[in-house]
XYZ file of C-alpha atoms in Angstrom:
362
model
C 128.482 85.229 44.722
C 132.026 87.417 43.484
C 131.658 89.128 40.106
C 133.726 88.783 37.555
C 133.614 91.238 34.753
C 134.937 89.519 31.569
C 136.719 90.908 28.537
C 136.766 89.229 24.583
C 136.457 91.394 21.891
C 138.621 88.782 19.046
C 137.724 85.309 17.235
C 140.274 83.474 18.999
C 138.534 84.950 23.110
C 135.027 83.772 22.017
C 136.159 79.505 21.382
C 138.665 80.343 24.559
C 135.809 82.219 26.994
C 133.083 79.447 26.438
C 134.081 76.106 28.188
C 135.792 79.552 31.197
C 132.123 81.188 31.226
C 130.434 77.350 31.748
C 132.438 76.466 34.822
C 133.222 79.933 36.612
C 128.355 81.324 36.162
C 128.615 77.828 38.536
C 130.278 79.982 41.644
C 129.855 83.059 40.632
C 128.211 86.248 38.707
C 130.244 86.923 35.421
C 129.253 90.043 33.257
C 130.352 89.492 30.117
C 132.191 92.778 28.295
C 132.786 92.677 23.635
C 134.995 95.373 22.828
C 134.166 94.556 19.263
C 137.560 94.127 17.730
C 136.158 92.153 15.851
C 133.224 94.098 14.356
C 131.342 91.066 11.797
C 129.613 88.800 12.495
C 131.483 85.928 10.972
C 134.440 86.696 13.271
C 132.933 87.360 15.562
C 129.129 86.967 16.299
C 127.719 83.911 15.130
C 130.554 82.777 17.371
C 127.799 83.311 20.886
C 125.497 80.868 18.843
C 127.108 78.592 18.303
C 129.530 78.602 21.537
C 126.151 78.499 23.187
C 128.705 81.885 25.000
C 126.056 84.298 26.636
C 124.922 87.039 24.970
C 127.729 90.136 25.998
C 127.038 91.905 28.882
C 128.052 94.868 27.301
C 129.049 95.762 24.066
C 131.567 98.133 23.189
C 131.608 98.414 19.357
C 134.672 99.917 19.456
C 135.155 97.712 15.714
C 138.135 98.745 13.769
C 141.009 101.993 14.143
C 143.900 101.914 14.038
C 146.049 100.024 17.179
C 146.460 103.669 19.425
C 142.910 104.698 18.595
C 140.990 101.227 19.246
C 143.644 100.835 22.115
C 142.522 103.892 23.505
C 138.962 103.686 22.930
C 138.042 100.525 24.985
C 140.447 102.116 26.826
C 137.609 104.596 28.343
C 134.659 102.496 27.491
C 136.408 99.524 29.852
C 136.554 101.837 32.497
C 132.922 102.784 32.862
C 132.287 100.189 33.458
C 134.025 98.948 35.796
C 133.443 101.926 37.173
C 129.735 100.842 36.963
C 129.729 96.548 38.046
C 133.196 97.749 40.379
C 133.919 93.843 39.732
C 136.061 91.833 42.432
C 137.792 91.165 39.542
C 138.135 91.371 35.886
C 138.912 88.314 33.408
C 141.262 89.048 30.132
C 142.112 86.377 27.375
C 145.621 85.923 24.899
C 147.139 89.232 23.174
C 144.321 91.472 21.998
C 144.452 95.707 22.312
C 141.211 94.265 24.141
C 143.015 92.515 26.236
C 145.455 94.858 27.065
C 143.030 97.831 27.218
C 141.178 95.552 29.956
C 144.103 94.742 32.504
C 145.084 98.502 32.485
C 141.583 100.132 32.361
C 141.357 97.224 35.709
C 144.240 97.640 37.219
C 144.589 101.650 37.619
C 141.389 101.046 39.091
C 142.744 98.810 42.108
C 141.202 95.528 41.320
C 142.895 92.562 40.296
C 143.831 91.225 36.721
C 143.460 87.345 35.526
C 145.195 86.903 32.589
C 144.736 83.534 30.562
C 146.856 82.219 27.795
C 149.905 84.247 30.688
C 153.153 84.098 29.827
C 153.805 82.976 25.852
C 156.476 84.944 24.182
C 157.771 85.881 20.633
C 160.422 87.940 21.595
C 158.879 89.964 18.181
C 158.125 93.452 19.681
C 157.160 94.430 16.157
C 154.474 92.530 16.737
C 151.353 93.634 18.777
C 150.615 91.020 19.842
C 153.562 90.666 21.823
C 153.672 93.785 22.978
C 150.773 93.047 24.593
C 151.181 90.335 26.062
C 153.940 91.595 27.517
C 152.304 94.538 29.205
C 148.897 93.022 30.839
C 151.805 89.600 32.439
C 153.318 92.543 34.189
C 149.949 93.857 35.425
C 148.252 91.074 36.355
C 148.176 89.232 40.007
C 146.599 85.750 39.011
C 148.671 84.244 35.749
C 147.468 81.482 33.945
C 150.231 80.099 31.779
C 149.149 77.180 29.082
C 152.404 75.143 29.783
C 156.047 75.229 31.952
C 157.942 77.078 28.876
C 155.750 80.210 29.881
C 156.074 79.169 33.289
C 160.227 79.969 32.716
C 158.873 82.913 30.283
C 157.820 84.804 33.425
C 160.058 83.931 35.530
C 162.748 85.146 33.526
C 160.898 89.061 34.049
C 161.027 87.817 37.682
C 156.788 87.022 37.515
C 156.656 84.535 39.960
C 153.365 85.848 42.046
C 149.784 84.513 41.397
C 151.602 81.932 38.116
C 149.332 78.763 37.951
C 149.624 76.087 34.764
C 146.502 75.521 33.890
C 147.222 73.181 30.382
C 144.953 75.717 27.757
C 141.449 76.260 27.650
C 141.780 76.167 23.667
C 142.051 72.116 24.155
C 138.890 72.496 26.650
C 137.742 73.978 23.575
C 138.145 71.857 21.301
C 137.002 68.150 23.345
C 133.968 70.368 23.860
C 133.119 71.253 20.140
C 134.856 68.303 18.269
C 131.238 65.938 18.783
C 129.132 68.422 18.120
C 131.622 69.831 15.225
C 131.160 66.553 13.383
C 127.652 66.053 13.096
C 127.055 70.115 11.926
C 129.469 69.849 9.117
C 131.113 66.746 8.539
C 129.996 66.924 4.767
C 131.316 70.753 4.787
C 134.357 70.465 3.226
C 134.075 72.496 0.008
C 134.118 70.688 -2.699
C 137.779 68.863 -1.790
C 138.054 65.403 -0.692
C 138.550 64.605 3.385
C 143.196 64.948 3.732
C 142.611 65.829 -0.595
C 143.313 69.273 0.206
C 144.797 71.785 2.156
C 143.595 74.265 4.454
C 145.100 78.223 4.907
C 144.501 81.109 6.444
C 147.416 84.363 6.796
C 145.734 87.298 8.777
C 148.870 88.642 10.746
C 149.716 92.608 9.577
C 153.672 90.951 9.612
C 152.090 89.385 6.768
C 149.295 90.533 5.372
C 150.995 94.869 6.077
C 154.183 93.895 3.423
C 153.434 93.480 -0.693
C 156.407 91.620 -0.594
C 155.463 89.532 2.351
C 151.925 88.693 0.958
C 152.637 88.394 -2.480
C 155.178 85.879 -1.694
C 152.644 83.604 0.487
C 149.908 83.910 -2.364
C 153.249 82.603 -4.795
C 154.211 79.443 -2.314
C 149.616 78.438 -2.341
C 150.411 78.965 -6.320
C 153.643 76.637 -6.079
C 151.740 74.104 -5.105
C 150.114 70.781 -5.971
C 147.712 70.035 -3.411
C 144.362 72.608 -3.618
C 144.320 75.372 -1.090
C 140.735 75.866 1.096
C 141.763 79.406 2.215
C 138.919 80.991 4.369
C 140.139 84.631 4.156
C 140.244 87.200 6.414
C 138.505 90.770 4.951
C 141.293 93.083 5.324
C 143.610 89.819 3.949
C 140.582 90.586 1.464
C 140.785 93.626 1.052
C 145.010 94.756 0.520
C 144.859 91.567 -1.670
C 142.518 93.853 -4.371
C 145.038 96.575 -3.173
C 148.456 95.328 -4.366
C 147.660 94.021 -7.426
C 148.180 89.752 -6.000
C 143.834 89.210 -6.652
C 144.641 88.391 -10.352
C 147.736 85.964 -9.011
C 144.923 83.705 -7.001
C 142.219 84.127 -9.629
C 144.423 82.643 -12.252
C 145.486 79.506 -10.324
C 142.681 76.477 -10.195
C 145.051 74.855 -7.278
C 143.553 77.691 -4.843
C 139.878 77.865 -3.772
C 139.031 80.565 -2.024
C 135.959 81.106 0.499
C 134.685 82.691 3.118
C 135.799 83.452 7.409
C 133.981 79.726 8.314
C 133.078 79.530 11.881
C 135.000 77.576 14.802
C 132.584 74.426 14.807
C 133.162 74.784 10.831
C 136.822 75.130 11.157
C 137.913 71.830 13.809
C 136.248 70.418 11.285
C 138.239 71.330 7.881
C 140.814 71.176 10.007
C 140.966 67.607 11.011
C 140.068 66.982 7.654
C 142.880 68.509 6.025
C 145.945 66.930 4.296
C 148.230 69.913 6.329
C 147.808 73.558 7.352
C 149.797 76.191 6.753
C 148.744 79.479 9.024
C 149.823 82.413 10.240
C 147.144 82.167 13.766
C 148.634 81.035 16.629
C 144.817 78.538 17.989
C 145.305 77.445 14.662
C 148.578 76.238 15.318
C 147.217 74.080 18.620
C 143.877 72.944 16.387
C 146.731 70.973 14.295
C 147.810 69.608 16.514
C 144.887 68.281 18.644
C 144.233 67.294 15.368
C 146.841 65.165 14.354
C 147.160 67.239 10.548
C 150.856 68.758 10.739
C 151.351 72.372 10.576
C 154.191 74.942 8.425
C 153.572 77.945 10.199
C 154.060 81.465 7.810
C 156.876 83.295 10.725
C 160.069 83.140 11.473
C 159.184 82.262 15.302
C 155.500 81.567 16.863
C 154.919 81.581 21.151
C 153.984 77.606 20.591
C 157.179 76.744 20.998
C 156.265 73.041 21.957
C 154.392 72.439 18.635
C 157.292 73.194 16.974
C 159.515 71.206 18.530
C 157.401 67.835 18.899
C 157.978 68.579 14.520
C 154.223 69.038 14.807
C 154.673 72.559 13.012
C 157.582 74.111 11.166
C 158.260 77.721 11.277
C 158.205 78.307 7.433
C 159.790 82.619 6.009
C 157.643 82.224 2.481
C 160.901 85.177 1.499
C 163.682 82.592 1.753
C 162.501 79.408 1.812
C 160.422 76.825 -0.410
C 157.131 75.382 0.810
C 156.649 73.176 -2.088
C 159.995 71.527 -1.276
C 158.944 71.661 3.363
C 155.528 69.939 2.477
C 157.375 67.725 0.833
C 159.352 66.056 2.217
C 157.608 66.250 5.531
C 158.509 63.424 7.916
C 155.255 62.537 10.729
C 156.866 62.113 13.714
C 155.475 60.255 16.190
C 152.646 61.574 17.778
C 152.787 63.709 21.654
C 149.625 63.437 24.120
C 150.242 66.281 26.495
C 151.433 69.453 25.241
C 148.385 71.778 26.525
C 147.114 70.040 29.940
C 143.704 67.308 30.399
C 141.309 69.113 29.020
C 140.477 70.478 33.117
C 141.932 74.373 32.266
C 138.883 75.018 33.426
C 137.489 73.876 36.276
C 140.896 74.533 37.493
C 141.165 78.487 36.554
C 137.908 78.858 38.639
C 139.280 77.021 41.661
C 142.239 78.908 41.300
C 140.278 82.532 41.026
C 137.642 81.610 43.658
C 140.336 80.741 46.087
C 141.764 84.273 45.400
C 138.217 86.130 46.229
C 137.986 83.563 48.745
C 135.339 81.296 47.910
C 135.176 77.878 47.330
C 135.390 75.151 44.658
C 137.828 72.408 43.295
C 139.804 72.601 41.467
């Protein structure tokens, strides 16, 4: 049986790894490595329990660091794991520092790299995620693109070999978990009424590390007439106090701050929201899956399909009026199938097994 090392470390990756590991382990031995990039239990540990992900074989415990230090510590630790395990291939997800460290360590040791969620581009190189995803794609042997747009992005960079259109594993995860989430958290709306609130998440550095931008976002939320439910990332909460913005929020009765929620609870909150306001790539897609309008607090997105069909609108809080945009929004007809058929994990597993010389069927 072939051996794969899977490297994860952040909330979105735990969601993605669940459906893939479920299928991969039917055909391969999988060694799961958690870098510890998200070290808070609400941000990481609970996902292993809730999504029934096998406990990591290695927990590197890197934690929060500067980008350079965090990536370097991961690179060193992952290299040691790979030398010990000697796998047939290394599986990485998305665009985090964990992704880049895993891809670099594997490629330098000449282990094949398999990148799930390849080909995404925001074309904003000020985003650490953009650097991570571009560099990972250029050292990968199999590149699993969720959309045809992602395939075209890769072709523009002369990456054609090993590219596969798999669909999006987050769609797999949503289909598998929706009913489970409803049964567990169907009534847990934190005092909100169904379709009577906006759900908001803010965490990206370009929004949180800039006091002017974060202040503009919070002011825009405070001006909304519908209640705003705000599960607040610990780092964002700390920065609000640092910038003197916590007083603004406490004075606004329409903003309801709660602790970070688990993935299953988030699915319910997304499904029951009137609209979603976010800077998260994953939440943009989950809004589309839930057929809920999304307003993305960024000037660009790697998930352009949701914008093209009108279910997602890009908003610059410094130059655009969020309240007016939400009020004027006209919901378009829903378009099915932007991100595959819900069998991405099976397609990915089949292609990896074929690459490694194993047998399975897509």
